[in-house]
Coordinates of C-alpha atoms and ligand atoms in Angstrom, one line a residue:
X1 CA 1.8 -4.7 -16.4
X2 CA 2.1 -5.5 -20.1
X3 CA 4.9 -8.0 -21.0
X4 CA 5.5 -6.4 -24.4
X5 CA 6.0 -3.0 -22.7
X6 CA 8.4 -4.6 -20.3
X7 CA 10.4 -6.2 -23.1
X8 CA 10.6 -2.9 -25.0
X9 CA 11.8 -1.0 -21.9
X10 CA 14.4 -3.7 -21.3
X11 CA 15.5 -3.4 -24.9
X12 CA 16.2 0.3 -24.4
X13 CA 13.1 1.9 -25.7
X14 CA 12.9 5.2 -23.8
X15 CA 9.1 5.7 -24.5
X16 CA 8.4 2.3 -23.1
X17 CA 10.5 3.0 -20.1
X18 CA 8.8 6.3 -19.5
X19 CA 5.3 4.6 -19.7
X20 CA 6.5 1.8 -17.3
X21 CA 7.8 4.3 -14.8
X22 CA 4.7 6.4 -15.0
X23 CA 2.5 3.3 -14.4
X24 CA 4.3 2.3 -11.2
X25 CA 4.8 5.9 -9.9
X26 CA 1.5 6.4 -8.0
X27 CA 2.0 3.2 -6.0
X28 CA 5.6 3.9 -5.2
X29 CA 4.7 7.5 -4.2
X30 CA 1.9 6.4 -1.9
X31 CA 4.1 3.8 -0.3
X32 CA 7.0 6.2 0.2
X33 CA 4.9 8.8 1.8
X34 CA 3.5 6.4 4.3
X35 CA 6.5 4.3 4.9
X36 CA 9.3 6.8 4.9
X37 CA 8.0 9.6 7.1
X38 CA 10.6 12.2 7.7
X39 CA 12.6 11.6 4.6
X40 CA 12.3 13.5 1.4
X41 CA 9.7 11.6 -0.5
X42 CA 10.8 13.0 -3.9
X43 CA 14.4 11.8 -3.2
X44 CA 13.2 8.3 -2.4
X45 CA 10.9 8.2 -5.4
X46 CA 13.7 9.4 -7.7
X47 CA 16.1 6.8 -6.3
X48 CA 13.5 4.1 -6.7
X49 CA 12.8 5.1 -10.3
X50 CA 16.6 5.2 -11.1
X51 CA 17.2 1.9 -9.5
X52 CA 14.3 0.4 -11.5
X53 CA 15.8 1.6 -14.8
X54 CA 19.3 0.3 -14.0
X55 CA 18.1 -3.1 -12.6
X56 CA 15.4 -3.9 -15.1
X57 CA 17.8 -5.9 -17.3
X58 CA 18.5 -8.2 -14.4
X59 CA 14.8 -8.5 -13.4
X60 CA 14.0 -12.1 -14.1
X61 CA 10.3 -12.0 -13.9
X62 CA 10.1 -14.7 -11.4
X63 CA 8.3 -12.4 -9.1
X64 CA 5.6 -10.1 -10.3
X65 CA 7.0 -6.7 -11.4
X66 CA 4.9 -5.0 -8.6
X67 CA 6.6 -7.1 -5.9
X68 CA 10.0 -6.3 -7.3
X69 CA 9.2 -2.6 -7.5
X70 CA 8.2 -2.5 -3.8
X71 CA 11.4 -4.4 -2.9
X72 CA 13.4 -1.6 -4.7
X73 CA 11.2 1.1 -2.9
X74 CA 11.9 -0.5 0.5
X75 CA 15.6 -0.5 -0.2
X76 CA 15.6 3.1 -1.3
X77 CA 13.5 3.9 1.8
X78 CA 15.8 2.3 4.3
X79 CA 18.9 3.8 2.6
X80 CA 17.3 7.2 3.2
X81 CA 16.4 6.3 6.7
X82 CA 20.0 5.3 7.5
X83 CA 21.2 8.6 6.1
X84 CA 18.6 10.5 8.1
X85 CA 19.1 8.5 11.4
X86 CA 20.2 11.6 13.3
X87 CA 17.6 13.9 12.2
X88 CA 14.7 14.6 14.5
X89 CA 11.7 12.5 13.8
X90 CA 9.0 14.2 11.8
X91 CA 5.3 13.3 11.8
X92 CA 3.8 11.5 8.8
X93 CA 3.0 13.4 5.8
X94 CA -0.6 12.5 5.4
X95 CA -1.9 15.6 3.6
X96 CA -0.5 14.8 0.2
X97 CA -2.3 11.4 0.3
X98 CA -5.8 12.8 0.3
X99 CA -7.2 11.9 -3.1
X100 CA -10.3 13.5 -4.6
X101 CA -12.5 10.5 -4.2
X102 CA -15.9 11.4 -5.4
X103 CA -17.3 14.0 -7.8
X104 CA -20.3 14.6 -5.6
X105 CA -19.3 17.4 -3.0
X106 CA -21.4 16.0 -0.2
X107 CA -20.1 12.4 -0.7
X108 CA -16.6 13.8 -1.1
X109 CA -16.8 15.4 2.4
X110 CA -17.6 12.0 3.9
X111 CA -14.9 10.3 1.7
X112 CA -12.4 12.8 2.8
X113 CA -13.2 12.4 6.5
X114 CA -12.9 8.6 6.1
X115 CA -9.7 9.0 4.2
X116 CA -8.2 11.3 6.8
X117 CA -9.3 9.0 9.6
X118 CA -7.7 6.1 7.7
X119 CA -4.5 8.1 7.2
X120 CA -4.2 8.9 10.9
X121 CA -5.0 5.3 11.8
X122 CA -2.4 3.9 9.4
X123 CA 0.2 6.4 10.7
X124 CA -0.4 5.1 14.3
X125 CA 0.3 1.5 13.3
X126 CA 3.6 -0.2 13.8
X127 CA 5.6 0.1 10.6
X128 CA 5.5 -3.7 9.9
X129 CA 1.7 -3.6 10.2
X130 CA 1.4 -0.5 8.1
X131 CA 3.5 -2.0 5.4
X132 CA 1.4 -5.1 4.9
X133 CA -1.8 -3.2 4.9
X134 CA -0.3 -0.8 2.3
X135 CA 0.8 -3.6 0.0
X136 CA -2.1 -5.9 0.4
X137 CA -5.1 -3.7 1.0
X138 CA -4.1 -0.4 -0.5
X139 CA -2.0 -1.4 -3.5
X140 CA -3.8 -4.7 -4.0
X141 CA -0.9 -7.0 -4.3
X142 CA -1.8 -10.7 -3.9
X143 CA -0.6 -12.4 -0.7
X144 CA 2.3 -14.2 -2.5
X145 CA 3.3 -10.9 -4.2
X146 CA 3.3 -9.0 -1.0
X147 CA 5.3 -11.8 0.7
X148 CA 7.8 -11.7 -2.2
X149 CA 8.4 -8.0 -1.8
X150 CA 8.9 -8.3 2.0
X151 CA 11.0 -11.4 1.5
X152 CA 8.9 -13.5 4.0
X153 CA 6.8 -16.7 3.6
X154 CA 3.2 -16.4 2.5
X155 CA 2.1 -17.8 5.9
X156 CA 4.2 -15.2 7.7
X157 CA 2.7 -12.5 5.5
X158 CA -0.8 -13.7 6.3
X159 CA -0.4 -13.9 10.0
X160 CA 1.2 -10.4 10.0
X161 CA -1.7 -9.2 7.9
X162 CA -4.3 -10.6 10.3
X163 CA -2.6 -8.8 13.2
X164 CA -2.3 -5.6 11.2
X165 CA -6.0 -5.6 10.2
X166 CA -7.0 -6.1 13.8
X167 CA -4.7 -3.2 14.8
X168 CA -6.2 -1.0 12.1
X169 CA -9.7 -1.9 13.3
X170 CA -8.6 -0.9 16.9
X171 CA -7.2 2.4 15.7
X172 CA -10.5 3.1 13.8
X173 CA -12.8 1.9 16.5
X174 CA -13.5 5.4 17.9
X175 CA -14.4 6.6 14.4
X176 CA -16.6 3.7 13.2
X177 CA -17.9 1.9 16.3
X178 CA -18.3 4.5 19.0
X179 CA -21.9 3.5 19.5
X180 CA -21.4 -0.3 19.3
X181 CA -21.8 -2.4 22.5
X182 CA -18.7 -4.1 23.8
X183 CA -18.2 -7.8 22.7
X184 CA -19.4 -10.5 25.1
X185 CA -17.2 -13.4 26.3
X186 CA -19.0 -15.6 23.8
X187 CA -17.8 -13.5 20.9
X188 CA -15.2 -15.2 18.6
X189 CA -12.2 -13.2 17.3
X190 CA -14.2 -11.8 14.4
X191 CA -11.3 -9.7 13.1
X192 CA -9.0 -12.7 12.7
X193 CA -11.9 -14.8 11.1
X194 CA -12.8 -12.0 8.8
X195 CA -9.2 -11.4 7.7
X196 CA -8.7 -15.2 7.1
X197 CA -11.9 -15.1 5.0
X198 CA -10.5 -12.3 2.9
X199 CA -7.4 -14.5 2.3
X200 CA -9.6 -17.4 1.3
X201 CA -8.4 -19.4 4.3
X202 CA -11.6 -19.8 6.3
X203 CA -13.3 -23.2 6.0
X204 CA -16.9 -23.2 4.8
X205 CA -18.0 -24.5 8.3
X206 CA -16.2 -21.7 10.2
X207 CA -17.4 -19.2 7.7
X208 CA -21.1 -20.2 8.3
X209 CA -20.6 -20.1 12.1
X210 CA -19.1 -16.6 11.8
X211 CA -22.0 -15.4 9.6
X212 CA -24.5 -16.8 12.1
X213 CA -22.8 -15.1 15.0
X214 CA -22.6 -11.8 13.1
X215 CA -26.4 -11.9 12.4
X216 CA -27.2 -12.0 16.1
X217 CA -24.4 -9.9 17.6
X218 CA -24.4 -6.1 17.1
X219 CA -21.0 -5.7 18.5
X220 CA -19.3 -8.1 16.1
X221 CA -21.6 -6.9 13.3
X222 CA -20.4 -3.3 13.8
X223 CA -16.8 -4.5 13.9
X224 CA -17.1 -6.2 10.5
X225 CA -18.9 -3.3 9.0
X226 CA -16.1 -1.0 10.3
X227 CA -13.3 -3.2 8.8
X228 CA -15.2 -3.5 5.5
X229 CA -15.5 0.3 5.3
X230 CA -11.8 0.8 6.2
X231 CA -10.7 -1.6 3.5
X232 CA -13.0 0.0 1.1
X233 CA -11.4 3.4 1.8
X234 CA -8.0 1.7 1.4
X235 CA -8.9 0.6 -2.1
X236 CA -10.5 3.9 -3.0
X237 CA -7.3 5.7 -2.1
X238 CA -5.5 3.8 -4.8
X239 CA -5.8 6.4 -7.6
X240 CA -3.6 6.2 -10.7
X241 CA -3.0 9.9 -10.6
X242 CA 0.5 11.1 -11.4
X243 CA 1.4 14.5 -10.1
X244 CA 3.4 16.9 -12.3
X245 CA 6.3 16.7 -9.9
X246 CA 6.3 12.9 -10.1
X247 CA 6.1 13.2 -13.9
X248 CA 9.2 15.4 -13.8
X249 CA 11.0 12.8 -11.7
X250 CA 10.0 10.1 -14.2
X251 CA 11.5 12.1 -17.1
X252 CA 14.7 12.8 -15.2
X253 CA 15.1 9.0 -14.5
X254 CA 14.5 8.1 -18.1
X255 CA 17.0 10.8 -19.3
X256 CA 19.7 9.6 -16.8
X257 CA 19.1 6.0 -18.0
X258 CA 19.2 6.9 -21.7
X259 CA 22.4 8.9 -21.2
X260 CA 24.0 6.0 -19.3
X261 CA 23.0 3.4 -22.0
X262 CA 24.3 5.6 -24.8
X263 CA 27.6 5.9 -23.0
X264 CA 27.7 2.1 -22.6
X265 CA 27.4 1.3 -26.3
Ligands
LIG301 ZN1 -20.1 -11.0 19.0

């Protein structure tokens, strides 16, 4: 996010505000659809955008803007959830999340299958696990940024992330590793090691030991390939596409904000 844009939006420039909202909208929308199942995604998105416009003057920039945007999104999400407490639980809306990943039709079929498997696997995770995967592996927040939006320590975030990735791998095991042999009693916890390595927290010696084991063990090798593919699909699902519906919500938020600031002066 561009600091100059942020400053202009803060100063009341409607075009800058619209650009800013448009930039954050795809991330917010993906997060809402996965984390607020059963609620009206458009309502939550609209509420998040409105709350961004009204709270932007008080955003101090101590946390990254992305962290703060997800904090607002989570608040809007839980407000909806409280309001919807008595409604019957609905299944996750995964269909709207399928991005057109690749221009090659054959490749696209595989991408779509992967992406659907991933959607189902994510939907099956506990919400606190799904949430960290979304922030860190789908939206690409750094560990400190994700920790800030969840209001937990970086250490807590990382240990939750390690468990979440292991759970994701379990959920995807039938898809990616159906033919792989079971791990032996000598196998280390490769998922935990791998996840630590992604966070830059694995010592060079432990890393070398892991690599050596992976070379000789088809079970753990398959597990790592599976996790790598899953994370790759996570990253690929992060498209900057803004739907026309979302664009309309952005416009409405900017208009409401402009109207309110004109009244205030
Ligand atoms: Zn092994």
